[in-house]
Amino acid sequence: MTHGQSAVTRPGLRERKKQRTRDALLRAALELFTTQGYERTTVDEIVEAVDVSQRTFFRYFASKEEVTFAVQEMVESRFIAELRHRPAREAPFEAMRRAVLCAWNSIGEAIEEVITVDLHMRTYQMIESTPSLLAAHMRRGIALENQIARLIAEREGLDVERDPRPRVAVAAFSGVMRVTGQLWGRGQDPSVEALRDLTEEYLDQLVPALAGDWRRPEDPEGAVPQPGDVPTAGWPDPTDE
């Protein structure tokens, strides 16, 4: 490898120092938010913990809200990048499913380079229990859904404003992601692997949950469909007596 190649692939000293400062601010902010509360924590307390100035904080983050969602932004960006590179032959839902699982395969190490997985889980729990952050979380989710729907429509050669299918598919996918995130946040295993496994399990149940009757004619008491089951009926006919 030449000197020029090394300079391209390895960040310089200045860039590494800036990244360390940003990571330190992120860790300090999330630790303070999760231990004493988001609303009660000030930017002054964050910069004091890292021994830098307010000016330095605002060089990296526009607000406390931005630093709160910094890791989530990293995860979402990785998912979008994976989705853009999925083969065109994959159906939309399969492309989203594979993209999110591939993203989780690679993002765990990147997260742990910045914060511990325990702090990641505590941050998620803090967001869910803080009204202002939960509202921001929902707004960000809507914006992300719109971005994914446009990307899916582009993959399929559709007009997202005229064809409802991309938004419907993304809404169903996003609903599963919200549920698994909430279950993981309330669980006992803070690992990224646990979140990935839970996500895969619930995504695999999406089609059985939506396709066909759960209560089959041969089982009037009702039965829970299992992965791989073939639905025996579609939506009920409103004309049936």
mmCIF file of C-alpha atoms in Angstrom, residues 30-213:
data_model
loop_
_atom_site.group_PDB
_atom_site.id
_atom_site.type_symbol
_atom_site.label_atom_id
_atom_site.label_comp_id
_atom_site.label_asym_id
_atom_site.label_seq_id
_atom_site.Cartn_x
_atom_site.Cartn_y
_atom_site.Cartn_z
ATOM 1 C CA LEU A 30 -26.559 10.165 27.025
ATOM 2 C CA GLU A 31 -25.200 9.199 30.448
ATOM 3 C CA LEU A 32 -26.539 12.430 31.952
ATOM 4 C CA PHE A 33 -29.879 12.153 30.133
ATOM 5 C CA THR A 34 -30.439 8.574 31.305
ATOM 6 C CA THR A 35 -29.337 9.122 34.907
ATOM 7 C CA GLN A 36 -30.791 12.517 35.828
ATOM 8 C CA GLY A 37 -33.345 13.127 33.068
ATOM 9 C CA TYR A 38 -33.333 14.778 29.646
ATOM 10 C CA GLU A 39 -35.161 17.945 30.642
ATOM 11 C CA ARG A 40 -33.035 18.474 33.760
ATOM 12 C CA THR A 41 -29.727 18.163 31.908
ATOM 13 C CA THR A 42 -28.143 21.313 30.498
ATOM 14 C CA VAL A 43 -25.584 21.744 27.754
ATOM 15 C CA ASP A 44 -23.307 23.316 30.384
ATOM 16 C CA GLU A 45 -23.314 20.039 32.324
ATOM 17 C CA ILE A 46 -22.502 18.046 29.200
ATOM 18 C CA VAL A 47 -19.534 20.197 28.196
ATOM 19 C CA GLU A 48 -18.288 20.303 31.790
ATOM 20 C CA ALA A 49 -18.186 16.498 31.841
ATOM 21 C CA VAL A 50 -15.956 16.496 28.747
ATOM 22 C CA ASP A 51 -14.028 19.663 29.681
ATOM 23 C CA VAL A 52 -14.819 21.543 26.484
ATOM 24 C CA SER A 53 -16.711 24.738 25.691
ATOM 25 C CA GLN A 54 -20.333 25.219 24.660
ATOM 26 C CA ARG A 55 -19.011 26.392 21.318
ATOM 27 C CA THR A 56 -17.382 22.995 20.856
ATOM 28 C CA PHE A 57 -20.663 21.200 21.648
ATOM 29 C CA PHE A 58 -22.581 23.210 19.064
ATOM 30 C CA ARG A 59 -19.867 22.553 16.516
ATOM 31 C CA TYR A 60 -20.923 18.900 16.568
ATOM 32 C CA PHE A 61 -24.594 18.983 17.593
ATOM 33 C CA ALA A 62 -27.277 21.573 16.924
ATOM 34 C CA SER A 63 -29.201 20.740 20.117
ATOM 35 C CA LYS A 64 -29.745 18.265 22.951
ATOM 36 C CA GLU A 65 -32.354 16.561 20.763
ATOM 37 C CA GLU A 66 -29.848 15.985 17.974
ATOM 38 C CA VAL A 67 -27.331 14.361 20.287
ATOM 39 C CA THR A 68 -30.083 12.148 21.733
ATOM 40 C CA PHE A 69 -30.867 10.664 18.324
ATOM 41 C CA ALA A 70 -27.285 10.543 17.010
ATOM 42 C CA VAL A 71 -26.913 6.756 17.346
ATOM 43 C CA GLN A 72 -30.378 6.150 15.916
ATOM 44 C CA GLU A 73 -29.449 8.377 12.973
ATOM 45 C CA MET A 74 -26.384 6.217 12.406
ATOM 46 C CA VAL A 75 -28.516 3.045 12.395
ATOM 47 C CA GLU A 76 -31.096 4.544 10.028
ATOM 48 C CA SER A 77 -28.401 5.766 7.628
ATOM 49 C CA ARG A 78 -26.891 2.276 7.522
ATOM 50 C CA PHE A 79 -30.322 0.773 6.757
ATOM 51 C CA ILE A 80 -30.957 3.252 3.918
ATOM 52 C CA ALA A 81 -27.528 2.514 2.447
ATOM 53 C CA GLU A 82 -28.198 -1.244 2.602
ATOM 54 C CA LEU A 83 -31.625 -0.812 1.000
ATOM 55 C CA ARG A 84 -30.173 1.209 -1.884
ATOM 56 C CA HIS A 85 -27.823 -1.677 -2.685
ATOM 57 C CA ARG A 86 -30.342 -4.537 -2.522
ATOM 58 C CA PRO A 87 -30.655 -6.422 -5.849
ATOM 59 C CA ALA A 88 -33.453 -5.184 -8.093
ATOM 60 C CA ARG A 89 -34.846 -8.745 -8.357
ATOM 61 C CA GLU A 90 -35.902 -8.693 -4.683
ATOM 62 C CA ALA A 91 -39.517 -7.827 -3.974
ATOM 63 C CA PRO A 92 -39.987 -4.618 -1.928
ATOM 64 C CA PHE A 93 -40.732 -6.252 1.419
ATOM 65 C CA GLU A 94 -37.924 -8.792 1.024
ATOM 66 C CA ALA A 95 -35.506 -5.976 0.158
ATOM 67 C CA MET A 96 -36.470 -4.076 3.331
ATOM 68 C CA ARG A 97 -36.251 -7.231 5.450
ATOM 69 C CA ARG A 98 -32.803 -8.171 4.166
ATOM 70 C CA ALA A 99 -31.585 -4.575 4.388
ATOM 71 C CA VAL A 100 -32.490 -4.195 8.059
ATOM 72 C CA LEU A 101 -31.000 -7.577 9.016
ATOM 73 C CA CYS A 102 -27.786 -6.828 7.101
ATOM 74 C CA ALA A 103 -27.625 -3.426 8.748
ATOM 75 C CA TRP A 104 -27.930 -4.962 12.217
ATOM 76 C CA ASN A 105 -25.225 -7.508 11.326
ATOM 77 C CA SER A 106 -22.736 -4.706 10.746
ATOM 78 C CA ILE A 107 -23.933 -1.844 12.945
ATOM 79 C CA GLY A 108 -23.423 -3.505 16.332
ATOM 80 C CA GLU A 109 -19.665 -3.077 16.319
ATOM 81 C CA ALA A 110 -20.002 0.511 15.111
ATOM 82 C CA ILE A 111 -22.377 1.338 17.973
ATOM 83 C CA GLU A 112 -20.105 -0.271 20.551
ATOM 84 C CA GLU A 113 -17.215 1.869 19.330
ATOM 85 C CA VAL A 114 -19.196 4.900 20.523
ATOM 86 C CA ILE A 115 -21.404 3.779 23.435
ATOM 87 C CA THR A 116 -22.087 0.585 25.347
ATOM 88 C CA VAL A 117 -25.098 -1.496 24.327
ATOM 89 C CA ASP A 118 -26.468 -0.987 27.845
ATOM 90 C CA LEU A 119 -26.384 2.783 27.349
ATOM 91 C CA HIS A 120 -28.008 2.306 23.941
ATOM 92 C CA MET A 121 -30.920 0.452 25.556
ATOM 93 C CA ARG A 122 -31.225 2.967 28.396
ATOM 94 C CA THR A 123 -31.340 5.763 25.829
ATOM 95 C CA TYR A 124 -34.172 4.025 23.991
ATOM 96 C CA GLN A 125 -36.080 3.627 27.254
ATOM 97 C CA MET A 126 -35.467 7.289 28.093
ATOM 98 C CA ILE A 127 -36.815 8.404 24.709
ATOM 99 C CA GLU A 128 -39.947 6.281 25.166
ATOM 100 C CA SER A 129 -40.603 7.780 28.608
ATOM 101 C CA THR A 130 -39.905 11.454 27.776
ATOM 102 C CA PRO A 131 -42.905 13.123 26.064
ATOM 103 C CA SER A 132 -40.910 15.705 24.109
ATOM 104 C CA LEU A 133 -38.478 13.065 22.845
ATOM 105 C CA LEU A 134 -41.248 10.596 22.052
ATOM 106 C CA ALA A 135 -42.919 13.267 19.907
ATOM 107 C CA ALA A 136 -39.606 13.913 18.141
ATOM 108 C CA HIS A 137 -39.175 10.159 17.696
ATOM 109 C CA MET A 138 -42.571 9.953 15.984
ATOM 110 C CA ARG A 139 -41.776 12.919 13.717
ATOM 111 C CA ARG A 140 -38.483 11.357 12.729
ATOM 112 C CA GLY A 141 -40.249 8.068 12.066
ATOM 113 C CA ILE A 142 -42.717 9.714 9.687
ATOM 114 C CA ALA A 143 -39.893 11.429 7.796
ATOM 115 C CA LEU A 144 -37.993 8.131 7.552
ATOM 116 C CA GLU A 145 -41.089 6.290 6.282
ATOM 117 C CA ASN A 146 -41.521 8.888 3.546
ATOM 118 C CA GLN A 147 -37.875 8.524 2.546
ATOM 119 C CA ILE A 148 -38.123 4.719 2.398
ATOM 120 C CA ALA A 149 -41.403 4.835 0.467
ATOM 121 C CA ARG A 150 -39.824 7.095 -2.149
ATOM 122 C CA LEU A 151 -36.836 4.764 -2.392
ATOM 123 C CA ILE A 152 -39.062 1.693 -2.804
ATOM 124 C CA ALA A 153 -41.141 3.472 -5.455
ATOM 125 C CA GLU A 154 -37.945 4.387 -7.301
ATOM 126 C CA ARG A 155 -36.753 0.755 -7.189
ATOM 127 C CA GLU A 156 -40.061 -0.426 -8.669
ATOM 128 C CA GLY A 157 -40.444 2.364 -11.213
ATOM 129 C CA LEU A 158 -43.583 3.730 -9.536
ATOM 130 C CA ASP A 159 -44.952 7.166 -8.732
ATOM 131 C CA VAL A 160 -45.242 7.226 -4.951
ATOM 132 C CA GLU A 161 -47.915 9.930 -5.153
ATOM 133 C CA ARG A 162 -50.147 7.840 -7.422
ATOM 134 C CA ASP A 163 -49.490 4.253 -6.353
ATOM 135 C CA PRO A 164 -50.297 3.518 -2.688
ATOM 136 C CA ARG A 165 -48.340 0.260 -2.495
ATOM 137 C CA PRO A 166 -44.928 1.676 -1.485
ATOM 138 C CA ARG A 167 -46.422 3.642 1.439
ATOM 139 C CA VAL A 168 -48.582 0.696 2.535
ATOM 140 C CA ALA A 169 -45.625 -1.717 2.475
ATOM 141 C CA VAL A 170 -43.388 0.711 4.363
ATOM 142 C CA ALA A 171 -46.103 1.445 6.936
ATOM 143 C CA ALA A 172 -46.444 -2.279 7.705
ATOM 144 C CA PHE A 173 -42.676 -2.720 7.868
ATOM 145 C CA SER A 174 -42.233 0.330 10.114
ATOM 146 C CA GLY A 175 -44.982 -0.881 12.439
ATOM 147 C CA VAL A 176 -43.074 -4.117 13.026
ATOM 148 C CA MET A 177 -39.876 -2.163 13.665
ATOM 149 C CA ARG A 178 -41.610 -0.001 16.281
ATOM 150 C CA VAL A 179 -43.029 -3.047 18.061
ATOM 151 C CA THR A 180 -39.711 -4.898 18.177
ATOM 152 C CA GLY A 181 -37.911 -1.782 19.395
ATOM 153 C CA GLN A 182 -40.396 -1.387 22.247
ATOM 154 C CA LEU A 183 -40.161 -5.075 23.203
ATOM 155 C CA TRP A 184 -36.364 -4.957 23.124
ATOM 156 C CA GLY A 185 -36.368 -1.798 25.246
ATOM 157 C CA ARG A 186 -38.461 -3.555 27.898
ATOM 158 C CA GLY A 187 -36.421 -6.762 27.774
ATOM 159 C CA GLN A 188 -33.495 -8.023 29.788
ATOM 160 C CA ASP A 189 -30.987 -8.521 26.964
ATOM 161 C CA PRO A 190 -29.492 -5.199 25.797
ATOM 162 C CA SER A 191 -27.422 -6.736 22.996
ATOM 163 C CA VAL A 192 -27.754 -5.754 19.369
ATOM 164 C CA GLU A 193 -27.997 -9.465 18.560
ATOM 165 C CA ALA A 194 -31.142 -9.716 20.689
ATOM 166 C CA LEU A 195 -32.713 -6.809 18.797
ATOM 167 C CA ARG A 196 -31.765 -8.342 15.463
ATOM 168 C CA ASP A 197 -33.207 -11.754 16.381
ATOM 169 C CA LEU A 198 -36.435 -10.181 17.652
ATOM 170 C CA THR A 199 -36.720 -8.108 14.477
ATOM 171 C CA GLU A 200 -36.259 -11.170 12.273
ATOM 172 C CA GLU A 201 -38.819 -13.178 14.257
ATOM 173 C CA TYR A 202 -41.485 -10.480 14.006
ATOM 174 C CA LEU A 203 -40.821 -9.643 10.360
ATOM 175 C CA ASP A 204 -41.271 -13.332 9.547
ATOM 176 C CA GLN A 205 -44.730 -13.164 11.148
ATOM 177 C CA LEU A 206 -45.905 -10.167 9.112
ATOM 178 C CA VAL A 207 -47.212 -12.086 6.087
ATOM 179 C CA PRO A 208 -48.951 -14.832 8.131
ATOM 180 C CA ALA A 209 -50.520 -12.140 10.327
ATOM 181 C CA LEU A 210 -51.967 -10.219 7.360
ATOM 182 C CA ALA A 211 -52.855 -12.999 4.909
ATOM 183 C CA GLY A 212 -56.047 -14.903 5.553
ATOM 184 C CA ASP A 213 -58.275 -15.753 8.488
#
